Each structure stands twice: as C-alpha cells, then as structure tokens.
mmCIF file of C-alpha atoms and ligand atoms in Angstrom:
data_model
loop_
_atom_site.group_PDB
_atom_site.id
_atom_site.type_symbol
_atom_site.label_atom_id
_atom_site.label_comp_id
_atom_site.label_asym_id
_atom_site.label_seq_id
_atom_site.Cartn_x
_atom_site.Cartn_y
_atom_site.Cartn_z
ATOM 1 C CA MET V 1 0.000 0.000 0.000
ATOM 2 C CA LYS V 2 1.276 3.464 -0.875
ATOM 3 C CA PHE V 3 -0.029 6.886 0.177
ATOM 4 C CA LEU V 4 0.696 10.439 -0.894
ATOM 5 C CA VAL V 5 1.198 12.838 2.037
ATOM 6 C CA LEU V 6 0.419 16.336 0.823
ATOM 7 C CA HIS V 7 1.337 19.504 2.738
ATOM 8 C CA GLY V 8 0.010 22.874 1.607
ATOM 9 C CA PRO V 9 1.369 26.418 1.682
ATOM 10 C CA ASN V 10 3.572 27.701 4.506
ATOM 11 C CA LEU V 11 3.761 24.344 6.257
ATOM 12 C CA ASN V 12 7.466 24.348 5.331
ATOM 13 C CA LEU V 13 7.770 27.028 8.057
ATOM 14 C CA LEU V 14 6.606 24.703 10.833
ATOM 15 C CA GLY V 15 8.787 24.812 13.903
ATOM 16 C CA THR V 16 10.245 28.199 13.020
ATOM 17 C CA ARG V 17 7.281 30.519 13.724
ATOM 18 C CA GLU V 18 3.952 30.527 15.580
ATOM 19 C CA PRO V 19 4.771 27.492 17.788
ATOM 20 C CA GLY V 20 1.849 28.479 20.031
ATOM 21 C CA VAL V 21 -0.591 27.759 17.186
ATOM 22 C CA TYR V 22 1.136 25.029 15.160
ATOM 23 C CA GLY V 23 3.540 23.394 17.639
ATOM 24 C CA ALA V 24 7.303 23.190 17.831
ATOM 25 C CA GLN V 25 7.745 20.307 15.414
ATOM 26 C CA THR V 26 9.176 20.846 11.958
ATOM 27 C CA LEU V 27 7.632 19.341 8.848
ATOM 28 C CA ASP V 28 10.534 16.868 8.773
ATOM 29 C CA ASP V 29 9.694 15.783 12.341
ATOM 30 C CA ILE V 30 6.097 15.142 11.305
ATOM 31 C CA ASN V 31 7.172 13.261 8.183
ATOM 32 C CA GLN V 32 9.548 11.087 10.213
ATOM 33 C CA SER V 33 6.780 10.199 12.695
ATOM 34 C CA LEU V 34 4.525 9.291 9.778
ATOM 35 C CA GLU V 35 7.294 7.140 8.239
ATOM 36 C CA LYS V 36 7.611 5.177 11.489
ATOM 37 C CA LEU V 37 3.885 4.583 11.732
ATOM 38 C CA ALA V 38 3.678 3.623 8.057
ATOM 39 C CA ALA V 39 6.527 1.129 8.479
ATOM 40 C CA GLY V 40 4.512 -0.574 11.233
ATOM 41 C CA PHE V 41 1.564 -0.805 8.837
ATOM 42 C CA GLY V 42 3.825 -2.132 6.087
ATOM 43 C CA CYS V 43 2.973 0.713 3.749
ATOM 44 C CA SER V 44 5.069 3.352 1.999
ATOM 45 C CA LEU V 45 4.632 7.115 1.828
ATOM 46 C CA ILE V 46 5.496 9.810 -0.695
ATOM 47 C CA PHE V 47 5.842 13.293 0.806
ATOM 48 C CA PHE V 48 5.136 16.501 -1.086
ATOM 49 C CA GLN V 49 4.929 20.095 0.146
ATOM 50 C CA SER V 50 4.252 23.093 -2.039
ATOM 51 C CA ASN V 51 3.264 26.713 -1.673
ATOM 52 C CA SER V 52 1.703 26.569 -5.133
ATOM 53 C CA GLU V 53 -1.866 25.479 -5.805
ATOM 54 C CA GLY V 54 -1.007 24.155 -9.281
ATOM 55 C CA GLU V 55 1.811 21.973 -7.974
ATOM 56 C CA LEU V 56 -0.474 20.490 -5.333
ATOM 57 C CA ILE V 57 -3.019 19.714 -8.046
ATOM 58 C CA ASN V 58 -0.327 18.092 -10.216
ATOM 59 C CA ALA V 59 0.701 15.920 -7.244
ATOM 60 C CA ILE V 60 -2.919 14.853 -6.670
ATOM 61 C CA GLN V 61 -3.331 13.968 -10.343
ATOM 62 C CA GLY V 62 -0.015 12.078 -10.294
ATOM 63 C CA ALA V 63 -1.106 10.042 -7.286
ATOM 64 C CA SER V 64 -3.844 8.360 -9.294
ATOM 65 C CA ALA V 65 -1.155 6.389 -11.167
ATOM 66 C CA ASP V 66 0.438 4.657 -8.201
ATOM 67 C CA CYS V 67 -1.089 5.593 -4.836
ATOM 68 C CA ASP V 68 -3.893 4.001 -2.822
ATOM 69 C CA GLY V 69 -4.886 7.168 -0.980
ATOM 70 C CA ILE V 70 -3.987 10.693 0.050
ATOM 71 C CA LEU V 71 -3.309 12.152 3.493
ATOM 72 C CA MET V 72 -3.484 15.908 3.121
ATOM 73 C CA ASN V 73 -3.237 19.181 4.933
ATOM 74 C CA PRO V 74 -4.169 21.703 2.235
ATOM 75 C CA ALA V 75 -3.438 24.527 4.755
ATOM 76 C CA ALA V 76 -5.060 27.824 3.683
ATOM 77 C CA TYR V 77 -6.202 26.270 0.369
ATOM 78 C CA THR V 78 -8.613 24.213 2.488
ATOM 79 C CA HIS V 79 -10.787 27.305 2.727
ATOM 80 C CA THR V 80 -10.433 28.637 -0.821
ATOM 81 C CA SER V 81 -9.550 26.043 -3.433
ATOM 82 C CA ILE V 82 -12.305 24.707 -5.648
ATOM 83 C CA ALA V 83 -9.481 23.555 -7.959
ATOM 84 C CA ILE V 84 -7.956 21.250 -5.324
ATOM 85 C CA ARG V 85 -11.400 19.901 -4.484
ATOM 86 C CA ASP V 86 -12.037 19.218 -8.194
ATOM 87 C CA ALA V 87 -8.692 17.395 -8.482
ATOM 88 C CA LEU V 88 -9.568 15.195 -5.487
ATOM 89 C CA THR V 89 -12.955 14.419 -7.007
ATOM 90 C CA ALA V 90 -11.349 13.614 -10.366
ATOM 91 C CA VAL V 91 -8.787 11.125 -9.024
ATOM 92 C CA ALA V 92 -11.360 9.500 -6.732
ATOM 93 C CA LEU V 93 -8.701 8.228 -4.309
ATOM 94 C CA PRO V 94 -9.672 7.898 -0.645
ATOM 95 C CA CYS V 95 -8.449 10.986 1.123
ATOM 96 C CA VAL V 96 -8.209 12.103 4.754
ATOM 97 C CA GLU V 97 -7.932 15.816 5.557
ATOM 98 C CA VAL V 98 -5.907 16.823 8.608
ATOM 99 C CA HIS V 99 -5.130 20.073 10.386
ATOM 100 C CA LEU V 100 -2.730 20.786 13.202
ATOM 101 C CA SER V 101 -5.006 23.386 14.771
ATOM 102 C CA ASN V 102 -8.705 23.174 15.532
ATOM 103 C CA ILE V 103 -9.962 25.181 12.557
ATOM 104 C CA HIS V 104 -13.437 25.368 14.150
ATOM 105 C CA SER V 105 -12.190 27.262 17.190
ATOM 106 C CA ARG V 106 -10.341 29.876 15.116
ATOM 107 C CA GLU V 107 -11.438 32.738 12.826
ATOM 108 C CA SER V 108 -14.755 32.139 11.060
ATOM 109 C CA PHE V 109 -13.067 32.073 7.621
ATOM 110 C CA ARG V 110 -11.301 28.868 8.723
ATOM 111 C CA HIS V 111 -14.509 27.092 9.737
ATOM 112 C CA LYS V 112 -15.434 26.158 6.181
ATOM 113 C CA SER V 113 -13.463 23.502 4.330
ATOM 114 C CA LEU V 114 -14.054 23.200 0.586
ATOM 115 C CA THR V 115 -12.094 19.961 0.507
ATOM 116 C CA ALA V 116 -13.493 18.030 3.503
ATOM 117 C CA PRO V 117 -16.768 17.122 1.707
ATOM 118 C CA VAL V 118 -14.801 15.073 -0.853
ATOM 119 C CA ALA V 119 -12.602 13.419 1.811
ATOM 120 C CA ILE V 120 -13.499 10.327 3.830
ATOM 121 C CA GLY V 121 -13.147 12.492 6.911
ATOM 122 C CA GLN V 122 -11.344 15.310 8.651
ATOM 123 C CA ILE V 123 -9.190 15.311 11.803
ATOM 124 C CA CYS V 124 -8.130 18.606 13.347
ATOM 125 C CA GLY V 125 -6.834 20.116 16.544
ATOM 126 C CA PHE V 126 -4.318 17.496 17.671
ATOM 127 C CA GLY V 127 -1.067 18.896 16.296
ATOM 128 C CA ARG V 128 1.200 16.184 14.915
ATOM 129 C CA ASP V 129 -1.249 13.550 16.180
ATOM 130 C CA SER V 130 -3.807 14.794 13.622
ATOM 131 C CA TYR V 131 -1.503 13.443 10.912
ATOM 132 C CA LEU V 132 -0.841 10.161 12.754
ATOM 133 C CA LEU V 133 -4.546 9.600 13.443
ATOM 134 C CA GLY V 134 -5.287 10.505 9.838
ATOM 135 C CA LEU V 135 -2.811 7.962 8.481
ATOM 136 C CA ARG V 136 -4.264 5.266 10.740
ATOM 137 C CA ALA V 137 -7.791 6.083 9.535
ATOM 138 C CA LEU V 138 -6.717 6.085 5.870
ATOM 139 C CA PHE V 139 -4.827 2.802 6.240
ATOM 140 C CA ASN V 140 -7.762 1.081 7.982
ATOM 141 C CA HIS V 141 -10.183 2.397 5.362
ATOM 142 C CA VAL V 142 -8.136 1.157 2.405
ATOM 143 C CA LYS V 143 -7.364 -2.175 4.097
ATOM 144 C CA SER V 144 -11.022 -2.900 4.680
ATOM 145 C CA ALA V 145 -12.249 -1.634 1.273
HETATM 146 O O1 LIG E 201 -4.107 23.932 11.328
HETATM 147 C C1 LIG E 201 -3.715 23.635 10.201
HETATM 148 O O2 LIG E 201 -3.076 22.628 9.954
HETATM 149 C C2 LIG E 201 -3.974 24.613 9.038
HETATM 150 O O3 LIG E 201 -4.176 23.841 7.874
HETATM 151 C C3 LIG E 201 -2.720 25.471 8.913
HETATM 152 C C4 LIG E 201 -2.845 26.553 7.856
HETATM 153 C C5 LIG E 201 -4.115 27.381 8.080
HETATM 154 O O4 LIG E 201 -4.276 28.315 7.031
HETATM 155 C C6 LIG E 201 -5.358 26.484 8.168
HETATM 156 O O5 LIG E 201 -6.465 27.322 8.432
HETATM 157 C C7 LIG E 201 -5.202 25.471 9.270
HETATM 158 C C8 LIG E 201 -1.653 27.512 7.916
HETATM 159 C C9 LIG E 201 -0.332 26.840 7.735
HETATM 160 C C10 LIG E 201 0.726 27.862 8.009
HETATM 161 O O6 LIG E 201 1.776 27.240 8.687
HETATM 162 C C11 LIG E 201 2.664 28.033 9.360
HETATM 163 C C12 LIG E 201 3.619 27.379 10.086
HETATM 164 C C13 LIG E 201 4.528 28.102 10.811
HETATM 165 C C14 LIG E 201 4.507 29.479 10.775
HETATM 166 C C15 LIG E 201 3.553 30.135 10.024
HETATM 167 C C16 LIG E 201 2.624 29.395 9.305
#
C-alpha cells in the first residue's frame, strides 16, 4: 500500500514561527513520525509540500497512477480552493484531511473547508497527532475496502 502525504502552503515554516498555534515540530519531524507509523503498517509514503496550488493539483493527479490514498493538509487552500477539491474528485482516491489546529475554534473564515466534503473524513486540533490519526484512519479504510 502506498499513500501520498500532501502539505500545503507555509507548512514548510513549521517549527520556526507561531509554535503556540502550530507546535514546535518541523515538517521533517512530522514526516519522520509518519514514516515510522507507516513502516509498522507495512505501507510506503510519498511526501510533497508546495506553496503553489497548481503543484499540489499536479501531485494529486499524479497520485492516481500509483497511490492508494492521500493524506493531506491543504493549509489555507482548504478554505479557498475549488481547484484542489475538483482534483480530489477527479482522481477518486480515498483521502483524509488533517489540520494541526482546531480550525473550528479559530477565525470564522477557517470554519469552512471546501475539501473536507470530498474526503473520507477530517481530523483537526491534535497537532502532529492529527496526521498520525489521519494515516491510521486512511490505512484502515483502504485495508477494509
Ligand atoms: O491547522 C492547520 O493545519 C492549518 O491547515 C494550517 C494553515 C491554516 O491556514 C489552516 O487554516 C489550518 C496555515 C499553515 C501555516 O503554517 C505556518 C507554520 C509556521 C509558521 C507560520 C505558518
């Protein structure tokens, strides 16, 4: 089993700024934790981060060739990108949306996700654990499909 792990804009800054909101871990720390969990599941991961909407869409389209699902944090594009939602719909891969922060307890413009309705589900508010819980949920979903 192989999953694409997609990180949206500014997540490359994790661990350097706003630790009170997003935690002290870097994106590499999160990716390493995911790698460990994935190894226990016997599955492999491909990591991709971009600040560009088009590159994220290209990665989603590319995943349809060789991935069984997508674990994604579309970051601010969660709230704005019809294009990313359309790409997810087009590839029809099972997808879990995760967020470090609880988007529902923040500004009202973060309450709406355009992408969550085309995902299997959304996990938010648990920092790095959101990603780990998301991978577990995606793995279990694909395994039992
Ligand atoms: O909580 C999340 O994971 C978010 O997806 C993070 C996005 C935000 O726009 C979403 O509403 C919720 C922002 C990512 C920005 O990451 C930074 C990391 C360090 C310093 C500054 C920004």
